[in-house]
Short mmCIF file of C-alpha atoms and ligand atoms in Angstrom, two decimals:
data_model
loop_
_atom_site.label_atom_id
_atom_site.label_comp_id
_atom_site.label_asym_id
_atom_site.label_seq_id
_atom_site.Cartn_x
_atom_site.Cartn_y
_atom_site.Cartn_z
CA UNK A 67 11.87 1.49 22.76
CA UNK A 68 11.08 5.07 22.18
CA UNK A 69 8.19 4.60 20.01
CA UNK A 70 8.46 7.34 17.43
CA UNK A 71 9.28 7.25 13.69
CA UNK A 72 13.14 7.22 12.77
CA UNK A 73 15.05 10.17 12.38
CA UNK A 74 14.77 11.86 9.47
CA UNK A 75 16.08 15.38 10.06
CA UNK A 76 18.39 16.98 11.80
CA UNK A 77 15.97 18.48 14.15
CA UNK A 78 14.78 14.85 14.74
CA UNK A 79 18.31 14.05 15.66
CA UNK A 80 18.33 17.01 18.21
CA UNK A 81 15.13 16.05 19.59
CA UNK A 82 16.55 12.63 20.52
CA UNK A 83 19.73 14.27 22.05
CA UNK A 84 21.86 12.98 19.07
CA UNK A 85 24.63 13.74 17.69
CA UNK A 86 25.42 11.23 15.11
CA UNK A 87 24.07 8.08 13.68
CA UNK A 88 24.86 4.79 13.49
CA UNK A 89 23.39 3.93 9.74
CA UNK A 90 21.61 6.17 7.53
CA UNK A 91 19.21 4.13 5.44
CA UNK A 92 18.59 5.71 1.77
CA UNK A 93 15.75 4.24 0.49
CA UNK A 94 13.32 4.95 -2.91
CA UNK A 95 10.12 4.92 -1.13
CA UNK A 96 8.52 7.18 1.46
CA UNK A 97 9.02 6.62 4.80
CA UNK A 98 6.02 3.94 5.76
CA UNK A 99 7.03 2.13 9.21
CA UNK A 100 5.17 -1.18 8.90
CA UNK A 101 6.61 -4.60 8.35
CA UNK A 102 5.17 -4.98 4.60
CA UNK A 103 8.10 -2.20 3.94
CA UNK A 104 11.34 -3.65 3.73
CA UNK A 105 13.20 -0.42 4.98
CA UNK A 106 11.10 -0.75 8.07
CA UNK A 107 12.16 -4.12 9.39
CA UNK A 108 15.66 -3.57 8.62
CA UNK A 109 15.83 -0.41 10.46
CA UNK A 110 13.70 -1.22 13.39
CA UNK A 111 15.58 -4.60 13.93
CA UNK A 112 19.12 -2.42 14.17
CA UNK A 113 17.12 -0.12 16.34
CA UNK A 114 16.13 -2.89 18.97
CA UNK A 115 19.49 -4.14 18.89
CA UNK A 116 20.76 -0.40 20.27
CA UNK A 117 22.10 1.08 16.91
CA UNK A 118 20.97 4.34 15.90
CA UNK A 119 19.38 4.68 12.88
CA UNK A 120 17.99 7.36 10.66
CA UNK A 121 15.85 7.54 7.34
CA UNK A 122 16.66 9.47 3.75
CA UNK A 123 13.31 8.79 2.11
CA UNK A 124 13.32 9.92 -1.19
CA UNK A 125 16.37 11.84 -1.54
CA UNK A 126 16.94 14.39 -4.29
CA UNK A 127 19.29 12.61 -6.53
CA UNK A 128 20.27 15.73 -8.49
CA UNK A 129 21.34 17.59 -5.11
CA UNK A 130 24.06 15.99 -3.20
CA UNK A 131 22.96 17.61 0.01
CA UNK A 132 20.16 15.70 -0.01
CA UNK A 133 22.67 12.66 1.18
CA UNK A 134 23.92 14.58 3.58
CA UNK A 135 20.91 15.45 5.28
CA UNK A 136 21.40 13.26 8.42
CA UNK A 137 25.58 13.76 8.60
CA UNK A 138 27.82 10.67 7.39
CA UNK A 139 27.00 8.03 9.57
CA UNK A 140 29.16 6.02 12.38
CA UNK A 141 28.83 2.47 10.91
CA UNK A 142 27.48 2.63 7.23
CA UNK A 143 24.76 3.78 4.82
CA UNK A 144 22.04 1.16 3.83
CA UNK A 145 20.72 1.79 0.21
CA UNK A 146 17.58 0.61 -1.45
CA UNK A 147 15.27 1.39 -4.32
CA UNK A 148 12.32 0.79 -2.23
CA UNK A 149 10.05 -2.48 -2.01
CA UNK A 150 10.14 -3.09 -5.32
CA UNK A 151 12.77 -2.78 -8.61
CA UNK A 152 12.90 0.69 -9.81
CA UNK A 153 12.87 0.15 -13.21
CA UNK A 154 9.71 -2.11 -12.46
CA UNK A 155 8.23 1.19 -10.62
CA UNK A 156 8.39 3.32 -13.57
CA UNK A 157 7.84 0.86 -16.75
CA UNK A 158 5.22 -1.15 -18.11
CA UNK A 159 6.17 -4.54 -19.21
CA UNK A 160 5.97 -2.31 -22.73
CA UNK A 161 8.09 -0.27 -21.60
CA UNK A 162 6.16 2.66 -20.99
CA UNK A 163 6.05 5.17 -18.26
CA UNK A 164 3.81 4.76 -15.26
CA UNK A 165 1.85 7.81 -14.56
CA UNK A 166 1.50 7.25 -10.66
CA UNK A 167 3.98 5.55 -8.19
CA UNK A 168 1.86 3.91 -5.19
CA UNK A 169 5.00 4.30 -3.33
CA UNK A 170 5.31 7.99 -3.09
CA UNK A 171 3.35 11.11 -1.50
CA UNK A 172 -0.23 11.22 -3.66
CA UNK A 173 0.92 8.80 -6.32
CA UNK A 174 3.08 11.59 -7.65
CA UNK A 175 5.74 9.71 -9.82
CA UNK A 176 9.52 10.44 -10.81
CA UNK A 177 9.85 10.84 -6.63
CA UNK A 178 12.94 8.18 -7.22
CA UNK A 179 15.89 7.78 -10.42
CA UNK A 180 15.70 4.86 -12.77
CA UNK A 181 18.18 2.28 -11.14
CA UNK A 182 18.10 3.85 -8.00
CA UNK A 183 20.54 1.71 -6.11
CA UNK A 184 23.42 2.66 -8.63
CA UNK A 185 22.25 6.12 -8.45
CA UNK A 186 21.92 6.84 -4.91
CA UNK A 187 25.07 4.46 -3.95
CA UNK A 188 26.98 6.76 -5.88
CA UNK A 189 25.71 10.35 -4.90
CA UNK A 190 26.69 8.76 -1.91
CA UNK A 191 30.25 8.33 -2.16
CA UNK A 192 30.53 10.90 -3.81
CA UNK A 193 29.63 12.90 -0.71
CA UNK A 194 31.48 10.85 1.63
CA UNK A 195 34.29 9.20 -0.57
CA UNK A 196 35.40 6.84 2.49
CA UNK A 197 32.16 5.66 3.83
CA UNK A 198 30.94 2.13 4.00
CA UNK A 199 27.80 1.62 1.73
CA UNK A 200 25.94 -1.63 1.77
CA UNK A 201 22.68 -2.06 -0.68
CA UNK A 202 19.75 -4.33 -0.05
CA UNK A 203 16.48 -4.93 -1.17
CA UNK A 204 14.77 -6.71 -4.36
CA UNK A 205 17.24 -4.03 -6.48
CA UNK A 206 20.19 -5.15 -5.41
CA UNK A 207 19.41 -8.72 -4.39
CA UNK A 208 18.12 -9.60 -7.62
CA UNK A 209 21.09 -8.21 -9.58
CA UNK A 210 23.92 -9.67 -7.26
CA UNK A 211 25.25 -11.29 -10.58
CA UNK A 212 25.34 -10.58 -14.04
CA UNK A 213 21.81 -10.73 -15.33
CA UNK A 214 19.63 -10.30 -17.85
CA UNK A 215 18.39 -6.61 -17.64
CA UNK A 216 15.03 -6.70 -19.79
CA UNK A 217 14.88 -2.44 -19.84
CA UNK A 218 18.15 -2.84 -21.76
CA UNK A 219 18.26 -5.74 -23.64
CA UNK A 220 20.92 -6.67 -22.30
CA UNK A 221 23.07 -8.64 -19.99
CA UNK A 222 24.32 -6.25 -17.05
CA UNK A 223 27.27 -6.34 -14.89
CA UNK A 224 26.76 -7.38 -11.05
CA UNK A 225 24.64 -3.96 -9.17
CA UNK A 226 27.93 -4.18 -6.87
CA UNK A 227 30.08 -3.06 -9.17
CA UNK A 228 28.14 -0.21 -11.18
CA UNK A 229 26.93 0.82 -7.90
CA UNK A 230 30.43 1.51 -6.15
CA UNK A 231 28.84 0.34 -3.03
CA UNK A 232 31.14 -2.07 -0.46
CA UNK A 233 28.79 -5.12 -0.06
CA UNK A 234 25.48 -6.52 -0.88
CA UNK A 235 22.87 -8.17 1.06
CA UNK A 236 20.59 -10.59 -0.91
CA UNK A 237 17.52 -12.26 0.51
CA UNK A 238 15.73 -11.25 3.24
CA UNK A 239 18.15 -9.28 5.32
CA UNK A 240 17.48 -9.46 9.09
CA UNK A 241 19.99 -12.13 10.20
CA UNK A 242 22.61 -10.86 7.50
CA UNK A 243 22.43 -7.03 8.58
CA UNK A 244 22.90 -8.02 12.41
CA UNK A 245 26.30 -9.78 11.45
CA UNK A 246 27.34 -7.03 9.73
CA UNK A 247 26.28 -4.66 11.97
CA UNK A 248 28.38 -6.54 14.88
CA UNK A 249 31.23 -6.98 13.20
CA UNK A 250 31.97 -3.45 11.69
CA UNK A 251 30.96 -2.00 15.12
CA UNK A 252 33.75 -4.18 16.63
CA UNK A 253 36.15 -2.48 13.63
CA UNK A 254 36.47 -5.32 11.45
CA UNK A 255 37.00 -3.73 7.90
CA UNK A 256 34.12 -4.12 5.32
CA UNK A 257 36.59 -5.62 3.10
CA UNK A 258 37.06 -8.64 5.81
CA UNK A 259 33.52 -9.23 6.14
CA UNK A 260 33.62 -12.22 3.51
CA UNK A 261 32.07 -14.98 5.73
CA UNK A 262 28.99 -13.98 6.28
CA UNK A 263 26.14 -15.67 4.42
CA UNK A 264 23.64 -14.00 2.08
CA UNK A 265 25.88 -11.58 1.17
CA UNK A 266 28.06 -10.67 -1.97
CA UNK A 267 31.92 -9.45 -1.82
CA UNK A 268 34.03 -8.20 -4.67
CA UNK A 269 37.81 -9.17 -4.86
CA UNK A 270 41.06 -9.40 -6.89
CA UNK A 271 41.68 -12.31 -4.82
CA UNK A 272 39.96 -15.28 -5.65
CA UNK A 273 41.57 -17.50 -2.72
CA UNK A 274 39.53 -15.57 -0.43
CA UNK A 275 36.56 -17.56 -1.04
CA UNK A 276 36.28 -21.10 0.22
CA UNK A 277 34.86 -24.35 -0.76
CA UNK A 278 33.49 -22.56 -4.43
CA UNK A 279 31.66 -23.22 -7.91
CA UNK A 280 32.81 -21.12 -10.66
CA UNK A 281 30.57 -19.43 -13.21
CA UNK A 282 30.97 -18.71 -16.52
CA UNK A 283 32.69 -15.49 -16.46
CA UNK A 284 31.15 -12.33 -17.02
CA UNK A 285 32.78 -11.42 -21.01
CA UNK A 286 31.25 -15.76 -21.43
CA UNK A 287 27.64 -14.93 -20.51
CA UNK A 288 27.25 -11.42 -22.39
CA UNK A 289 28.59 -13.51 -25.36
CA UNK A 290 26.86 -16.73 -25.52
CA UNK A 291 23.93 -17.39 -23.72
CA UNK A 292 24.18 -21.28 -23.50
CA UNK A 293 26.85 -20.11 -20.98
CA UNK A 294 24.19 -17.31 -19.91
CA UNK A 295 22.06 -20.32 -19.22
CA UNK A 296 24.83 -22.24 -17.65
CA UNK A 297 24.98 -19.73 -15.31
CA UNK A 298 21.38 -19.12 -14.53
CA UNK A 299 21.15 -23.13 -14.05
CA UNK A 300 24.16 -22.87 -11.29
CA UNK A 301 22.81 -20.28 -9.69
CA UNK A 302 19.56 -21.75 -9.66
CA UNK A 303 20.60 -24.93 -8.05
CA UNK A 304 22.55 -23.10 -5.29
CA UNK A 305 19.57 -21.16 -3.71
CA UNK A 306 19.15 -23.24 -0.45
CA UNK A 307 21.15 -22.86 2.46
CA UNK A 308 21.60 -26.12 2.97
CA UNK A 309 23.35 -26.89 -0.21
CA UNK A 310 23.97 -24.12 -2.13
CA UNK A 311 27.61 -23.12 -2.53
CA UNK A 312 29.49 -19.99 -2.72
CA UNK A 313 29.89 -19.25 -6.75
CA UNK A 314 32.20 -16.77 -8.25
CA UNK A 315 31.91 -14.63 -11.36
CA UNK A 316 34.71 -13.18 -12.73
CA UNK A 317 34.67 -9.73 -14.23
CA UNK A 318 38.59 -9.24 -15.73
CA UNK A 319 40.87 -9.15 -12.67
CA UNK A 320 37.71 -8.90 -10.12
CA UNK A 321 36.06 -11.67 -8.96
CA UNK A 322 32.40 -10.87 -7.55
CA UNK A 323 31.63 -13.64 -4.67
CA UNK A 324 28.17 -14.49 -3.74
CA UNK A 325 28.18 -16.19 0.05
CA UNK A 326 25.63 -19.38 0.55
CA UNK A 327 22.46 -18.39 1.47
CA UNK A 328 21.24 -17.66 4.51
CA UNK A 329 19.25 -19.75 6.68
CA UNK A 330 15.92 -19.11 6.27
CA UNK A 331 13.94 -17.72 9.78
CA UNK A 332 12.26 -20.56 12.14
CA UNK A 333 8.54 -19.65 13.34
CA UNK A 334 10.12 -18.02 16.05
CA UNK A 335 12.25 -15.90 14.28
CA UNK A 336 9.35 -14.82 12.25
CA UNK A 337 6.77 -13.72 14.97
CA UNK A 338 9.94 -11.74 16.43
CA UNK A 339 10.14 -9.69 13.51
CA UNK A 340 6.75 -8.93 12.40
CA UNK A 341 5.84 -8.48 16.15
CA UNK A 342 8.07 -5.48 17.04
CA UNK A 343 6.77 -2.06 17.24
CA UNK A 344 6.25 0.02 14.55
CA UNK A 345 4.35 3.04 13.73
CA UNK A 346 2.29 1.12 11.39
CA UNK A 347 1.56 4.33 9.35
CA UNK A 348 3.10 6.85 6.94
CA UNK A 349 5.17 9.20 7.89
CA UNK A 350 3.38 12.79 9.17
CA UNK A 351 4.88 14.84 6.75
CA UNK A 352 3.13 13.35 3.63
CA UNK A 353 -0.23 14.00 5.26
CA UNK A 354 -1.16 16.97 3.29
CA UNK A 355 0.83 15.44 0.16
CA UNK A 356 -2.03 13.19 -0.13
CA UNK A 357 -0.97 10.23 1.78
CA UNK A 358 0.98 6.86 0.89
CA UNK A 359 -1.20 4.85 -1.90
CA UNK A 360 0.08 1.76 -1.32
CA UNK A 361 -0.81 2.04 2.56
CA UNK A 362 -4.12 1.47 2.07
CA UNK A 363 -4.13 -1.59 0.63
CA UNK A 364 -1.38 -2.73 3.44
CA UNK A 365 -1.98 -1.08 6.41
CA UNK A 366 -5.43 -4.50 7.18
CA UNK A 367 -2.95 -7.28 5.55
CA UNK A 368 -0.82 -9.57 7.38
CA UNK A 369 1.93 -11.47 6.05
CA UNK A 370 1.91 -14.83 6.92
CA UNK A 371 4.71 -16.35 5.58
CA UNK A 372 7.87 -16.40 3.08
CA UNK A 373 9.27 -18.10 0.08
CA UNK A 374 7.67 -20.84 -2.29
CA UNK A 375 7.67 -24.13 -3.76
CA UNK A 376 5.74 -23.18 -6.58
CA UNK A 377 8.66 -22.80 -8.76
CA UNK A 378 6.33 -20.79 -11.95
CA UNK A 379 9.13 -20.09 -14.80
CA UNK A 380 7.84 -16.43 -15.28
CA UNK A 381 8.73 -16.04 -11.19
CA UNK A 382 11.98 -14.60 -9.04
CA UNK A 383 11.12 -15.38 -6.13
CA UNK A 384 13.07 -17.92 -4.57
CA UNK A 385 16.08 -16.34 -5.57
CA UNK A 386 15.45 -14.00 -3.08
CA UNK A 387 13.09 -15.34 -0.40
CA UNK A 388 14.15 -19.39 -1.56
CA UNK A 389 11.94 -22.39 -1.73
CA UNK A 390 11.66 -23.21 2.15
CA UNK A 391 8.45 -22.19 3.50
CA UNK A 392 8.98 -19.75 6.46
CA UNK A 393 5.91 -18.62 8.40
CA UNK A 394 4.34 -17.40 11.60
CA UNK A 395 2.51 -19.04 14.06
CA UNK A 396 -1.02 -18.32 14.19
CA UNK A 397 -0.67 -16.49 17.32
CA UNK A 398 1.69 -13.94 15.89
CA UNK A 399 -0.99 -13.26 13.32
CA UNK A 400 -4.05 -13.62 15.64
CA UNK A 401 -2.09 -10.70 17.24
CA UNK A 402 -1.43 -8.61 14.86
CA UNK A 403 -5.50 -9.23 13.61
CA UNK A 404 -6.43 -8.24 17.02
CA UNK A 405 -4.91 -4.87 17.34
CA UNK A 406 -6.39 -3.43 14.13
CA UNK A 407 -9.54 -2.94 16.05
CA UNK A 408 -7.90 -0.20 17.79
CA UNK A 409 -7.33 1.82 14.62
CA UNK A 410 -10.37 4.02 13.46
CA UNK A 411 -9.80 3.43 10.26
CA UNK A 412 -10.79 -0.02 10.48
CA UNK A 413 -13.64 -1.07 8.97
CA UNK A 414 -14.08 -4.46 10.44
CA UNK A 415 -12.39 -6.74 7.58
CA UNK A 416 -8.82 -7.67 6.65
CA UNK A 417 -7.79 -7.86 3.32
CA UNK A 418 -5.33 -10.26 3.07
CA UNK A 419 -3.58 -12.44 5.36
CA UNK A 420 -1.10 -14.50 2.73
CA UNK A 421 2.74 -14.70 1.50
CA UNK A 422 4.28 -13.86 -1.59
CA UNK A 423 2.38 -16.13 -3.84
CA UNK A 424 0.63 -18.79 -2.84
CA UNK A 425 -1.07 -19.33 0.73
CA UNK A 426 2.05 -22.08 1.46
CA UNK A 427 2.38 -22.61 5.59
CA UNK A 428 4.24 -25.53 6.05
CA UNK A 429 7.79 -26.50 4.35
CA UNK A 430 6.88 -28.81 0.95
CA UNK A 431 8.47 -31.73 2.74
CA UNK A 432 10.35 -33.47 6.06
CA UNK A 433 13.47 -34.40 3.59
CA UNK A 434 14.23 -30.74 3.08
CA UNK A 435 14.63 -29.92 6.52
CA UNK A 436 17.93 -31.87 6.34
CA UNK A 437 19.13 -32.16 3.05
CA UNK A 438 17.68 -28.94 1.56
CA UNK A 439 15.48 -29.04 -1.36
CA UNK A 440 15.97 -30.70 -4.30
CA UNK A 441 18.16 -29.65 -6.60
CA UNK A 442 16.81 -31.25 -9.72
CA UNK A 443 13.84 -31.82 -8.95
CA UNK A 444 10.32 -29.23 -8.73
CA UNK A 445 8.04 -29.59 -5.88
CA UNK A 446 4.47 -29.59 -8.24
CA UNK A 447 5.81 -29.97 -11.93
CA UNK A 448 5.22 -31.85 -13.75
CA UNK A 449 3.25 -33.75 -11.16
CA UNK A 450 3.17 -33.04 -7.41
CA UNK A 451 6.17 -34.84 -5.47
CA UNK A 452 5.30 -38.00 -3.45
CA UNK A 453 6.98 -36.99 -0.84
CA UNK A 454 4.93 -33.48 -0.87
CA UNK A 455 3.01 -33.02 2.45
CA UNK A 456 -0.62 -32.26 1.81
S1 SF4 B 125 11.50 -34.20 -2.12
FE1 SF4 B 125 9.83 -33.40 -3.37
S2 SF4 B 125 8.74 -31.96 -2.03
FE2 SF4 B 125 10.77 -32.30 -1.13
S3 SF4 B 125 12.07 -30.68 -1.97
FE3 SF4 B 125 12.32 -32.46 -3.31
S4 SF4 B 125 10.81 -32.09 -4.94
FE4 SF4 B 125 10.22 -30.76 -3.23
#
């Protein structure tokens, strides 16, 4: 691998003797290449698998040259509103503007729009009307269906539709962006690509989903929220990929088709992706804008592991990372321990080696391995599970 940061200008391109790129990946954060950015697995994974891939960081979202900074790509544009929600990045829970965004160059905020993924997916297209335009990240994944949008008081339409874009990836995306990768480099049509898991389709043609639950439809859950709970519940109990179902929501004539989930990584599959090589640092070019914030509190951490079996009410996470405990082996993380001492910025202590919420490293139980987790039934609540390995 040519260890460098990704493309992100045209004279980038010409220094790597290219012409054109594979996918352009839009994003709402700088450009950080470490694994604690979401942008920077995704893109480093599609660059070890041969596929060249460039960065938009930031874009100007009132300047549609901004989108076209790196040429329409070969295969698709990947858009995201950064590691986090953008509406969360710019409002209090009070709803009132954050002065700094740990995200951008010196905490300067307003760097990304409100509802980025909408935003950018369709500055996109409107640059390149034909292009293929898949959005990712927490943004997208957790508005795959209609939802409860707390900025609006309201309940919002599925993030596919408003944001014009072909398909959605929910979850963690590694496994689901190599599938898709393959198969539209092998010229299978986005519109085809309805089979592969932890993804979400739209379609006027509800046959093309198989072996479905229905949810309430989308005019039912804006209207009455027993059905907006209905929903939820289904949704809810479909969030393993063992047995969670494809469910459609109908919008009118479209039908908006969420895939089962995808399988969640073995140990193996973990330590691959956290130990590739990245820059493990900011991009250059913010260096006299002050720096990334939010590097400095990542750049001695470690994740350790993914999902949860915590199940707090106030929390989102397993609909996007799921209840099945996925983490690395100790060696991995030994590993990636070790090589901080080379860094002369290190001071000599890490500051956190965990997952998303609590320090879970083993799946809650041997049952689930097989037959998923239990659908109506909570690992700790109201009492820890007998069957819970401690
Ligand atoms: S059997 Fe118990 S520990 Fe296992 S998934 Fe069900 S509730 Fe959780």
């Amino acid at each position: 691998m040519n260890m460098d940061f990704l493309p992100m200008t045209q004279n980038d391109l010409e220094d790597r003797g290219w012409s054109e790129l594979d996918f352009v990946m839009v994003t709402g954060d700088a450009y950080v290449d470490h694994p604690s950015f979401g942008a920077a697995i995704i893109t480093r994974i599609l660059e070890r698998y041969g596929y060249k891939v460039g960065i938009i960081a930031q874009p100007d979202w009132k300047d549609i040259e901004s989108f076209k900074a790196l040429g329409k790509p070969k295969i698709a544009f990947l858009v995201n509103s950064g590691n986090i929600d953008s509406m969360v990045n710019h409002y209090t829970s009070f709803k009132k503007r954050r002065k700094e965004d740990v995200y951008s160059p010196g905490g300067e905020p307003d760097k990304r729009p409100d509802r980025a993924v909408i935003v950018y997916s369709n500055k996109i297209r409107e640059a390149y009307k034909d292009t293929v335009i898949i959005v990712g990240g927490i943004e997208a994944s957790l508005r795959r269906l209609g939802h409860y949008d707390y900025w609006d008081n309201k309940v919002r339409r599925s993030i596919l539709l408003d944001s014009s874009a072909d398909l959605l990836v929910y979850g963690m995306g590694e496994k689901a962006i190599l599938e898709i990768a393959e198969a539209l480099s092998n010229g299978i049509p986005v519109e085809e690509l309805t089979y592969i898991r932890g993804t979400v389709y739209k379609t006027k043609d509800k046959e093309r989903a198989f072996d479905f639950l229905e949810l309430p439809d989308f005019e039912q859950i804006t209207s009455d929220k027993k059905e907006y709970a209905k929903s939820f519940k289904i949704q809810f109990e479909n969030t393993d990929a063992i047995t969670g179902k494809t469910l459609v929501e109908r919008y009118g004539t479209v039908y908006v088709v969420q895939t089962q989930p995808m399988e969640p990584l073995n140990q193996i599959e973990m330590d691959d992706i956290y130990d590739m090589e990245y820059m493990r640092n900011y991009h250059p070019s913010y260096k006299n804008k002050g720096g990334i914030p939010a590097f400095d509190e990542i750049q001695f951490s470690i994740t350790n592991s993914r999902g949860c079996f915590g199940g707090c009410s106030f929390c989102a996470l397993t609909f996007h990372q799921g209840r099945v405990i996925q983490a690395r082996s100790k060696a991995s993380i030994m590993k990636e321990g070790q090589a901080f001492v080379g860094s002369p910025s290190f001071k000599g202590y890490i500051h956190d080696v965990g997952g998303p919420t609590a320090n879970f490293r083993k799946r809650a139980c041997i049952k689930q391995e097989k037959y998923g987790v239990c659908k109506d039934k909570q690992c700790l609540f109201p009492e820890k599970c007998n069957q819970l390995i401690v």
